[in-house]
Coordinates of C-alpha atoms in Angstrom, one line a residue:
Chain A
X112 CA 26.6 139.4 50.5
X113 CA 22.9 139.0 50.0
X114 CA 23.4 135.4 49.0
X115 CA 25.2 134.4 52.4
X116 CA 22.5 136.5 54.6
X117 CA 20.2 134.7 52.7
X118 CA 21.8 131.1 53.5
X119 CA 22.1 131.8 57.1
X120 CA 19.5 129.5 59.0
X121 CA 17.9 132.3 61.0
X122 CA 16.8 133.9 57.6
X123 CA 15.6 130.8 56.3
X124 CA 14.0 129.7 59.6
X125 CA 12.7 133.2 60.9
X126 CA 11.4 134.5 58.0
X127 CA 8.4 137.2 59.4
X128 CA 9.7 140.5 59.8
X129 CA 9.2 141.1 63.2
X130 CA 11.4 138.1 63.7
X131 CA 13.9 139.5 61.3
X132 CA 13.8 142.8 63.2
X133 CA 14.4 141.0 66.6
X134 CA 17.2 139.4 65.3
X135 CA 18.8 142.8 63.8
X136 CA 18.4 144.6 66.9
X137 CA 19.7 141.3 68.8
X138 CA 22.8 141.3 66.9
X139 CA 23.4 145.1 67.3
X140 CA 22.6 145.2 71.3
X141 CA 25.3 142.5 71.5
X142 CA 27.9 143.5 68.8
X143 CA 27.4 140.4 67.3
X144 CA 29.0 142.1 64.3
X145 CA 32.6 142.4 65.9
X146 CA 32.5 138.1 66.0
X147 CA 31.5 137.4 62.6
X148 CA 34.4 139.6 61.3
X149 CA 37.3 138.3 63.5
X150 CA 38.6 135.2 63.3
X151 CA 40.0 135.5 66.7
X152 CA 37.1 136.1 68.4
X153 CA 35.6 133.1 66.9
X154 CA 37.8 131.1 68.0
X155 CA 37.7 132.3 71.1
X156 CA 33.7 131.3 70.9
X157 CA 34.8 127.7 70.1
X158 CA 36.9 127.7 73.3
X159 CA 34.4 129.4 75.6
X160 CA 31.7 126.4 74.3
X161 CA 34.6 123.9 74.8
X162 CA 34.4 125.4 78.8
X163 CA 31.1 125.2 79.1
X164 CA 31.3 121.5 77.9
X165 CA 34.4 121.2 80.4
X166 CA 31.5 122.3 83.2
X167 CA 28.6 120.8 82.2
X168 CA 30.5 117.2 82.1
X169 CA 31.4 117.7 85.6
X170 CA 27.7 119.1 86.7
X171 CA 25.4 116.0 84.9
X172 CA 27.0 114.1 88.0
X173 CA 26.7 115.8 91.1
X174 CA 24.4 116.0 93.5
X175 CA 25.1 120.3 94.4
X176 CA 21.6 121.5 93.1
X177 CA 19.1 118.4 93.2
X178 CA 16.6 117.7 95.6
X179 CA 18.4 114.9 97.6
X180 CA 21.0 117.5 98.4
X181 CA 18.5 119.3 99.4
X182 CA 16.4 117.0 101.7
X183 CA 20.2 115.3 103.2
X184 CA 21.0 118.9 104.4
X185 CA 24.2 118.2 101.8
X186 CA 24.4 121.9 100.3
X187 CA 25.4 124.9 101.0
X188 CA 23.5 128.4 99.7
X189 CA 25.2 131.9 99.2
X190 CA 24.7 134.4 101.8
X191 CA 22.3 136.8 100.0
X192 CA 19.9 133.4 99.5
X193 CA 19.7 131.5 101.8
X194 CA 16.6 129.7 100.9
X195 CA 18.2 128.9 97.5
X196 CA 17.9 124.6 98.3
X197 CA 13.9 124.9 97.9
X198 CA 14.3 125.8 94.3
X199 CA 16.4 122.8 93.4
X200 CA 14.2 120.9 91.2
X201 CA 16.7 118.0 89.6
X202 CA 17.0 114.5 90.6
X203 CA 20.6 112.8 89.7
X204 CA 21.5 109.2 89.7
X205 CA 20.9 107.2 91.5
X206 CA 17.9 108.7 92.2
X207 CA 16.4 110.1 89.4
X208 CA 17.1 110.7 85.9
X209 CA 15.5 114.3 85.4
X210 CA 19.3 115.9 86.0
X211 CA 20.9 113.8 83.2
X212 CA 17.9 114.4 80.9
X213 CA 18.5 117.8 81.5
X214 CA 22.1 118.1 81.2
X215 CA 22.1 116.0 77.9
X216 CA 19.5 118.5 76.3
X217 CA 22.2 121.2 77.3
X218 CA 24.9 118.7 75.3
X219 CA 22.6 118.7 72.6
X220 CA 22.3 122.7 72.4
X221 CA 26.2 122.5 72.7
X222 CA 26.3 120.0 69.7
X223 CA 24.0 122.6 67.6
X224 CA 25.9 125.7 68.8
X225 CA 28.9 123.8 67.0
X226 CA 27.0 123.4 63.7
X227 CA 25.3 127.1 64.0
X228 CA 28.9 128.1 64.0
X229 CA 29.9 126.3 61.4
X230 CA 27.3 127.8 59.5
X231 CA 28.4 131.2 60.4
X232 CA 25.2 132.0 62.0
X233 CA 26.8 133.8 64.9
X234 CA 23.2 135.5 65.9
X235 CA 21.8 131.9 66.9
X236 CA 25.2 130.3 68.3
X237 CA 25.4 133.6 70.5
X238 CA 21.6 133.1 71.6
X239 CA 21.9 129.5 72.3
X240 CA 25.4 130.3 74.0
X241 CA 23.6 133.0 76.1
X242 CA 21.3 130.2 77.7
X243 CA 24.2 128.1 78.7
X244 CA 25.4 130.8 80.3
X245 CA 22.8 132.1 82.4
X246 CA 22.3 128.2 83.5
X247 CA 26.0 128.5 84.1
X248 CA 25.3 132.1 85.6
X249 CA 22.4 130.9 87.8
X250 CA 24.4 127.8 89.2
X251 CA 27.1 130.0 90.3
X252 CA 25.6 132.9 91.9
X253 CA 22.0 132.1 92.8
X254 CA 21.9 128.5 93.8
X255 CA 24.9 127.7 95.3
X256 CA 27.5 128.3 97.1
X257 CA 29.8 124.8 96.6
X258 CA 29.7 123.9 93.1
X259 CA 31.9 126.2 91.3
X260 CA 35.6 126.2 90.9
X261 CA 38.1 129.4 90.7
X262 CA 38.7 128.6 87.1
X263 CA 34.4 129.0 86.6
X264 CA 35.1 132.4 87.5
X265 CA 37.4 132.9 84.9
X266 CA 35.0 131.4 82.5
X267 CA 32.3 133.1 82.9
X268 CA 33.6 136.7 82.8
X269 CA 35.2 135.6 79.3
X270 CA 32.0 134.4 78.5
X271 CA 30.4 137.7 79.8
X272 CA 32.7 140.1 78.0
X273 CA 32.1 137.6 74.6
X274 CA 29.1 137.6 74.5
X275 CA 27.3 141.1 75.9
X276 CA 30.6 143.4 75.6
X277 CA 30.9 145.7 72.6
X278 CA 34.9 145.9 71.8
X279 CA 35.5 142.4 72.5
X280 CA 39.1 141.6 71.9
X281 CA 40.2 144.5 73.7
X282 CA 38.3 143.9 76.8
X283 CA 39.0 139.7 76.4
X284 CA 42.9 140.1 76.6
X285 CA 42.1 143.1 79.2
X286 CA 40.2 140.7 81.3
X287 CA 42.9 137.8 81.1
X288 CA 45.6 139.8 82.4
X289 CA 43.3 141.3 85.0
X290 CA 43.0 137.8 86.5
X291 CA 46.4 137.3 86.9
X292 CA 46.7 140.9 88.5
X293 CA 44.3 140.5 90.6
X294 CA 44.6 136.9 91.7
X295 CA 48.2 138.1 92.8
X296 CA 46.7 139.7 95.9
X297 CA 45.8 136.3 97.1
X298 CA 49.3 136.2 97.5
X299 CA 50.2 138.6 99.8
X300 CA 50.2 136.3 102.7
X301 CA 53.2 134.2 104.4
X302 CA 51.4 131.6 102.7
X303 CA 53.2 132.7 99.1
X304 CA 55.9 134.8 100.3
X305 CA 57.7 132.2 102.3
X306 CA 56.0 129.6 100.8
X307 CA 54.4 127.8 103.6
X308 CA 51.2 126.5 101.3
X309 CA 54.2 124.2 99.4
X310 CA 56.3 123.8 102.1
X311 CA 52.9 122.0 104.3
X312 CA 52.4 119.4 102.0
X313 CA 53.9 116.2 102.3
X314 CA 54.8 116.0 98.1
X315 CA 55.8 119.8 98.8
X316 CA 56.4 121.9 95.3
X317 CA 56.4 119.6 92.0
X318 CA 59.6 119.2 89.8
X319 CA 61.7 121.6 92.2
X320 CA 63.3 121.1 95.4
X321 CA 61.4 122.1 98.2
X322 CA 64.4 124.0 99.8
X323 CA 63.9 127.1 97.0
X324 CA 60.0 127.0 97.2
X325 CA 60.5 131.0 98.2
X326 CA 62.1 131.8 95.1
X327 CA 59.4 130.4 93.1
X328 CA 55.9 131.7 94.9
X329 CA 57.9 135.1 94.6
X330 CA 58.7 134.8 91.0
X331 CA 55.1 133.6 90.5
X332 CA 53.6 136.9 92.5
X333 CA 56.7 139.2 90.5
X334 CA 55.1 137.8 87.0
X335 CA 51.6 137.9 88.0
X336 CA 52.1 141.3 89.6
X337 CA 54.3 142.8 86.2
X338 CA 54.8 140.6 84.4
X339 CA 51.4 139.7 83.5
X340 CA 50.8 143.6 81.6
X341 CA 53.7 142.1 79.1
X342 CA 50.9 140.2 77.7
X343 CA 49.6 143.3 76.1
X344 CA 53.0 145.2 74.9
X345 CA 54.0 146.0 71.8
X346 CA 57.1 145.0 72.1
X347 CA 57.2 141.5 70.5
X348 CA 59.8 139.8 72.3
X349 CA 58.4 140.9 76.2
X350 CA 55.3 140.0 74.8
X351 CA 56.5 136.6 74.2
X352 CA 58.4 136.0 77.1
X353 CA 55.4 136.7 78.7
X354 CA 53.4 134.5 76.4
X355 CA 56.3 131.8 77.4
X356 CA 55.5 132.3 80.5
X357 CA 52.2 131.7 81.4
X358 CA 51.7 128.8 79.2
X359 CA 54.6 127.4 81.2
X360 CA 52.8 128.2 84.3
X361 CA 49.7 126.4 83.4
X362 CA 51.1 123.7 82.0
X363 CA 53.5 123.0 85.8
X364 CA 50.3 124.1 87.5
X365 CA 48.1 121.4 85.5
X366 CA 50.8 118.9 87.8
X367 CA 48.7 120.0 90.7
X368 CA 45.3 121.3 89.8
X369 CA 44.7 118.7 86.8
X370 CA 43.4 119.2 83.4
X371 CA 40.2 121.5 84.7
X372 CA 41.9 124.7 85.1
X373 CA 44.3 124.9 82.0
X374 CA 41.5 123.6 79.9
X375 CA 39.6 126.9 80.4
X376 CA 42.2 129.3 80.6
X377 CA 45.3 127.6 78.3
X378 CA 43.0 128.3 74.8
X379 CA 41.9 131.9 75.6
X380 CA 45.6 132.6 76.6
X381 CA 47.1 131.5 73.3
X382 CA 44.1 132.4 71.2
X383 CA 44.3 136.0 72.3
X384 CA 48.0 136.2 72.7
X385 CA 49.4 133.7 70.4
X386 CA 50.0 133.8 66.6
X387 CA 46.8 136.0 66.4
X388 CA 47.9 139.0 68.8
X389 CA 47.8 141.9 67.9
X390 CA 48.7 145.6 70.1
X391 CA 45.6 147.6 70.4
X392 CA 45.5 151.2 71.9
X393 CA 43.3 151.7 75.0
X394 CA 39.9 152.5 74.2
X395 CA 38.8 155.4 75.9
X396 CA 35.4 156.3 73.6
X397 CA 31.7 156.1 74.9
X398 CA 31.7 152.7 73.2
X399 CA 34.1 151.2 76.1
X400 CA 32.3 152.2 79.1
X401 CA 30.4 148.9 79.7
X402 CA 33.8 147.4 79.6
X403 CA 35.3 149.6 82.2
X404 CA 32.9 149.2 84.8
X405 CA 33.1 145.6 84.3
X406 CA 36.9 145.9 85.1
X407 CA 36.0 148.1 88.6
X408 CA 33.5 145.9 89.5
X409 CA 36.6 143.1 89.4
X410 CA 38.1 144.9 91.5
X411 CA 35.6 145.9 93.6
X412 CA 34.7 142.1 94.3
X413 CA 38.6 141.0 94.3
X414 CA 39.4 143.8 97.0
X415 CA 36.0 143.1 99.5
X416 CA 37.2 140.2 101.3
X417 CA 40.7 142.4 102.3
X418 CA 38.1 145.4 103.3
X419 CA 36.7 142.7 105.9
X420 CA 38.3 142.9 109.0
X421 CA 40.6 139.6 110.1
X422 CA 43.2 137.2 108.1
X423 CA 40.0 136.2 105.5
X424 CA 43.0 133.0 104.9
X425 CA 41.7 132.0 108.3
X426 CA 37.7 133.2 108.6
X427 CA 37.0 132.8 104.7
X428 CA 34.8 135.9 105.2
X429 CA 34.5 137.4 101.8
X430 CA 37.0 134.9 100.4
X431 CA 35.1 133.6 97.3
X432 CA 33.8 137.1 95.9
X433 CA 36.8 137.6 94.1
X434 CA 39.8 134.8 92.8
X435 CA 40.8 133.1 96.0
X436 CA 42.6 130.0 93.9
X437 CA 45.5 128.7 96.0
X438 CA 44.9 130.9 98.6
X439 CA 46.0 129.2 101.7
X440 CA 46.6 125.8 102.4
X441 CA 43.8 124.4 104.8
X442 CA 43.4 121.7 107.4
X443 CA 40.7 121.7 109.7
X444 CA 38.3 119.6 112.3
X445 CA 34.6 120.8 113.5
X446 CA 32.1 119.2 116.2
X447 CA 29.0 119.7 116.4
X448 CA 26.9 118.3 119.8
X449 CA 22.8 118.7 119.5
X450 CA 21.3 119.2 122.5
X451 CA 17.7 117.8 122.3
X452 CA 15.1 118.8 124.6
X453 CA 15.2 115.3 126.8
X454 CA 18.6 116.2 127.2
X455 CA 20.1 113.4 124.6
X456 CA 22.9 115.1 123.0
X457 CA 24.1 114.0 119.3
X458 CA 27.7 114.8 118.4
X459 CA 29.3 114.8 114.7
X460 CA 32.9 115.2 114.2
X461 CA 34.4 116.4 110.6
X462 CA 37.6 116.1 109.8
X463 CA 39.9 117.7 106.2
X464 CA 43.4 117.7 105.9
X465 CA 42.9 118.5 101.8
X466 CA 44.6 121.5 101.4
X467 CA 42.2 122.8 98.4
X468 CA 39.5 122.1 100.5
X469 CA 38.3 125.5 101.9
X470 CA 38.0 125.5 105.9
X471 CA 34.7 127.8 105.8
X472 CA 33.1 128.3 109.0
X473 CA 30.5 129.5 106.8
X474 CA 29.4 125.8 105.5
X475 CA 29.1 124.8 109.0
X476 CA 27.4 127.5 110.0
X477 CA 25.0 127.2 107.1
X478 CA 24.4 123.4 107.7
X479 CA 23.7 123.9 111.6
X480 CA 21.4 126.9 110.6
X481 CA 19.0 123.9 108.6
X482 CA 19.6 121.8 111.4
X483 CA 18.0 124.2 113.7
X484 CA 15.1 125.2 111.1
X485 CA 14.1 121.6 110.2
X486 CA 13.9 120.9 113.8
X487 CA 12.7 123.6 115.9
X488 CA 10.0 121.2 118.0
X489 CA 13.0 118.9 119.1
X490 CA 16.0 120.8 119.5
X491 CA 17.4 122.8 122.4
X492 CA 20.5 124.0 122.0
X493 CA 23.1 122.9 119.3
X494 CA 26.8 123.4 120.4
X495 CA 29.8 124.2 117.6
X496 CA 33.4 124.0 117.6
X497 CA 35.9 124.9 114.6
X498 CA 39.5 124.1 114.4
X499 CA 41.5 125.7 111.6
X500 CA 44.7 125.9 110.6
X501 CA 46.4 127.8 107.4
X502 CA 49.8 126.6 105.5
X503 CA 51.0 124.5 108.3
X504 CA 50.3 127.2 111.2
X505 CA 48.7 126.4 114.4
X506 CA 45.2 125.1 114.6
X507 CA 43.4 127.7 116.3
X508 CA 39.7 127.6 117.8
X509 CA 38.3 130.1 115.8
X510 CA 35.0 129.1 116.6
X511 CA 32.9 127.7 120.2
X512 CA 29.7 128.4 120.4
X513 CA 27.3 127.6 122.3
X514 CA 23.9 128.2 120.6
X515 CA 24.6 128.0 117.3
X516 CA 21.5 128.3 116.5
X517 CA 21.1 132.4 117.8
X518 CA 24.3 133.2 115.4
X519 CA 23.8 135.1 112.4
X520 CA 26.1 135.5 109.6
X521 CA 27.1 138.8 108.0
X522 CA 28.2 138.6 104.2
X523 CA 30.1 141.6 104.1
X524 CA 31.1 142.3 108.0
X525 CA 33.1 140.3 110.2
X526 CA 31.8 137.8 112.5
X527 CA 32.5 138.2 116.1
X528 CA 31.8 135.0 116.5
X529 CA 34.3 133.6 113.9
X530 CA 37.9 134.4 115.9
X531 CA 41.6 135.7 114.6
X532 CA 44.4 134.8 116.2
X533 CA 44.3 138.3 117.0
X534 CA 41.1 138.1 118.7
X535 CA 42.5 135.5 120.7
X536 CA 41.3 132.1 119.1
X537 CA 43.0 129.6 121.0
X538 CA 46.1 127.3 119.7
X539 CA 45.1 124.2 120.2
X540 CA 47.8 121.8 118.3
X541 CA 49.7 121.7 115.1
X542 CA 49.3 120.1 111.9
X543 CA 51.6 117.5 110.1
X544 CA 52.2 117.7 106.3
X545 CA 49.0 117.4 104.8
X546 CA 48.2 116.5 100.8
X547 CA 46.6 118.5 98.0
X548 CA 43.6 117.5 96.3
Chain B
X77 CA 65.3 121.2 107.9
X78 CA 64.8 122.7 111.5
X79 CA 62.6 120.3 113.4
X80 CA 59.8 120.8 115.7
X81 CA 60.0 120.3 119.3
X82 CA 58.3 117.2 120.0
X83 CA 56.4 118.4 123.1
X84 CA 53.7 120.4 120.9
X85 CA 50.7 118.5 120.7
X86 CA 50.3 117.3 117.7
X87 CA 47.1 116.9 115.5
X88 CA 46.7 114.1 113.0
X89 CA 44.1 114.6 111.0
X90 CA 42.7 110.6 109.2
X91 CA 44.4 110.1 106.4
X92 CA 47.6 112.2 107.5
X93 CA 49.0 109.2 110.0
X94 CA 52.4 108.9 109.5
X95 CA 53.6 112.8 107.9
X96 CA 55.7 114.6 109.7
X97 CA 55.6 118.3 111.4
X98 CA 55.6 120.9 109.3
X99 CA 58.4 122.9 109.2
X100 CA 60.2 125.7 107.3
X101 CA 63.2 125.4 104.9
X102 CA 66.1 127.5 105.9
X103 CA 65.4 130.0 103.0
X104 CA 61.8 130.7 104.8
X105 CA 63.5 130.9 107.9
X106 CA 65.8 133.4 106.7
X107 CA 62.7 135.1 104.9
X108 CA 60.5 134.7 107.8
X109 CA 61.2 137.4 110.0
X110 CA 60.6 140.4 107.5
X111 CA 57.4 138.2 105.8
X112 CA 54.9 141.0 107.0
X113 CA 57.3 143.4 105.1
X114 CA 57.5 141.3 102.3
X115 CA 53.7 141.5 101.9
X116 CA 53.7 144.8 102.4
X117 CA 56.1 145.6 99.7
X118 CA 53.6 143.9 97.2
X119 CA 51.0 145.5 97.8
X120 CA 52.7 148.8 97.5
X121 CA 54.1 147.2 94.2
X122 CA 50.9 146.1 93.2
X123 CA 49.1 149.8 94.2
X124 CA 52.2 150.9 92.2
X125 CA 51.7 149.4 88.9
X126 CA 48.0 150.3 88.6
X127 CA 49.2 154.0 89.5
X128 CA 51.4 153.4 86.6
X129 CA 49.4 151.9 84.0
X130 CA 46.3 154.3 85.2
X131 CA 48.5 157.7 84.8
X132 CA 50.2 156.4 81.0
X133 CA 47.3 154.6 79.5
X134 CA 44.2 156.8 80.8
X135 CA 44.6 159.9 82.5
X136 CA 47.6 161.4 79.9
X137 CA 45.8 160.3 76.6
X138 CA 43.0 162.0 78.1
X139 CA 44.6 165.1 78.9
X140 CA 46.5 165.0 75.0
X141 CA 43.2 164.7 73.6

């Protein structure tokens, strides 16, 4: 034992004791202990890093946080910080090589994370990890509001529990099945339970005829809803079923979404509930209280945007602080007319008929806001109109404004100004089939 | 597949030229009038199972102990 704490690199790097003391207390705070003596949850560190690579390769190329998204009025900040586009400080190609540089110093603590763990060092990999996550964290949450996927979601709350949680298998495989619980409430909407997200799309459900698209959004919602807690039995054959399942689900999924979303969840799932499973009683000690509130504060954020007021399908109020993947199928069309003060007027029309891209009247909202900011001396009046319409459904006007500028937008209220078809947002046509992408 | 009438006014979004209406499938159809009870029935299934799983795995081990 003394021989491999002595051939651990921290011990032969960090050798003063106040170091050494730091790194005992680090490795307590975090119970670091629990990952050096499960194989499991080691692996389960090599497929959280193997997300975070999965992110990072997508990140190095876009332009969400740089300073050209910044100075084209091309991003989008959370509602909570608004000013977040000031604090972008990267340049990406082909402007500037400061994001690459950055992103490949991230691949190059990704390619030593690899070797710490192959050293066993699991102090250092976890330290090292813990930076790519609060870059990962920071992205996300702080500086904005378009970059991140559903499936980042799911990453980073593994990640979370991994990484700060004390009983960390327990609360991993908690966590999983948690996401399929919760996601099912997304769900609950004609959308799923007749099927009208598949049913709008010109290629309609993959593999299976379109004409029993009902049966399967209600068997996905019945497994999600049950059959999701067979994950954790005891029993070994429900628990494989289950198992059976969900792999099968992400693997027909992957037809639509891609390799993005099974590549972050389809390890963890078989890693936690494969070969290596084991049934573990609920904890219910002192020890598991950090876990727990994590696992209300899921559900606190899953269940805020059905709180708010008004089909969030349609208004996307509160719609991304909780899962919202496959939520509704959108098609929409915007115009905005600025009114300058010699009375020229400058109209931009936007158009999407993707069905994964999310209709927010937020966005707009958000990009008018800098409009007026930027040009306060010039501008009189700026004009917005919003066209949306869910799973093939009408497209109703559920916003015309008329000084866009005056509106304000409440995070965690609903906007009068953003109308329901229960408010009496106006039908203005229909939609054709549209495509997902 | 029950089609649309083709007085609506119709809006083609670029990229979309050529698709045709939506419109359900006679399973929805048959489905759509009790949709709003369907959804409802989830979420009192979904209500139900964390009553479930809250009463067996937390509050009764709880009370044994």
């Amino acid at each position: 034992m003394f021989k491999n704490q002595k051939e651990l690199i921290r011990n032969q790097i960090f050798t003063a004791s106040f170091e050494q003391r730091f790194f005992a207390l680090y490795r307590k705070i975090f119970s670091i202990k629990e990952i050096e003596e499960s194989s499991l949850l080691q692996w389960v560190f090599g497929a959280t890093l193997f997300s975070f690579f999965i992110t990072f390769q997508s990140w190095i190329g876009s332009s969400g946080i740089t300073t050209e998204a910044f100075l084209n009025n091309d991003y989008v900040c959370w509602p909570w910080f608004q000013g977040c586009g000031e604090w972008y400080f990267l340049s990406a190609l082909p402007y500037g090589y400061s994001q690459t540089i950055f992103y490949m110093a991230i691949f190059g603590a990704m390619v030593l994370i690899t070797y710490l763990m192959w050293r066993r060092d699991w102090v250092l990999a976890h330290l090292l990890t813990t930076v790519l996550f609060l870059w990962k964290a920071l992205v996300m949450l702080v500086l904005t509001y378009g970059m991140a996927g559903n499936y980042d979601y799911y990453h980073l709350v593994f990640a979370f529990v991994l990484l700060f949680l004390p009983l960390k298998i327990f609360f991993l495989k908690l966590t999983l099945v948690l996401f399929y619980f919760l996601a099912s409430t997304i769900k609950f909407h004609e959308g799923w339970v007749l099927g009208t997200y598949f049913s709008a799309l010109k290629t309609g459900l993959p593999i299976f005829p379109d004409g029993t698209i009902p049966f399967w959004t209600n068997m996905v919602i019945f497994m999600q809803v049950i059959g999701s807690w067979f994950l954790l039995s005891s029993n070994k054959v429900l628990q494989r079923t289950a198992l059976f399942f969900f792999v099968t689900f992400h693997l027909y999924s992957g037809t639509i979404v891609q390799f993005h979303y099974p590549a972050i969840v389809l390890p963890t799932l078989l890693i936690l509930f494969g070969p290596m499973y084991t049934h573990q009683k609920v904890p219910l000690n002192k020890k598991a209280i950090a876990g727990w509130s994590l696992v209300a504060v899921l559900f606190i954020l899953q269940l805020s945007s059905v709180v708010i007021p008004g089909d969030e399908k349609i208004t996307l109020e509160g719609n991304k602080y909780g899962l919202y993947m496959f939520e509704a199928n959108h098609q929409c069309k915007s115009l905005v007319s600025i009114y300058d003060k010699e009375g020229e007027v400058y109209s931009f029309n936007r158009e999407s008929s993707l069905s994964r891209h999310r209709c927010d009247p937020y966005k707009l909202w958000f990009s008018v806001q800098q409009i007026c900011k930027r040009s306060e001396d010039n501008i009189d009046h700026v004009e917005i109109v919003f066209d949306h319409s869910i799973n093939g459904g009408p497209f109703y006007r559920i916003v015309d404004e008329q000084n866009a500028c005056d509106l304000e937008y409440k995070a965690l209220q609903h906007n009068e100004w953003i109308k329901t078809p229960k408010e009496g947002a106006e039908i203005i046509g229909y939609p054709v089939k549209n495509i997902y992408r | 597949m029950e089609e649309l009438e083709t007085s609506l006014n119709f809006i083609v979004l670029q990229g979309l030229n050529g698709n045709e209406p939506v419109s359900l499938y006679p399973l929805q159809n048959l489905l759509l009038p009790f949709a709003s009870e369907l959804v409802a029935l989830w979420w009192v299934v979904w209500m139900g199972v964390i009553l479930f799983l809250f009463i067996k795995f937390i509050v009764l081990p709880l009370v044994r102990d």
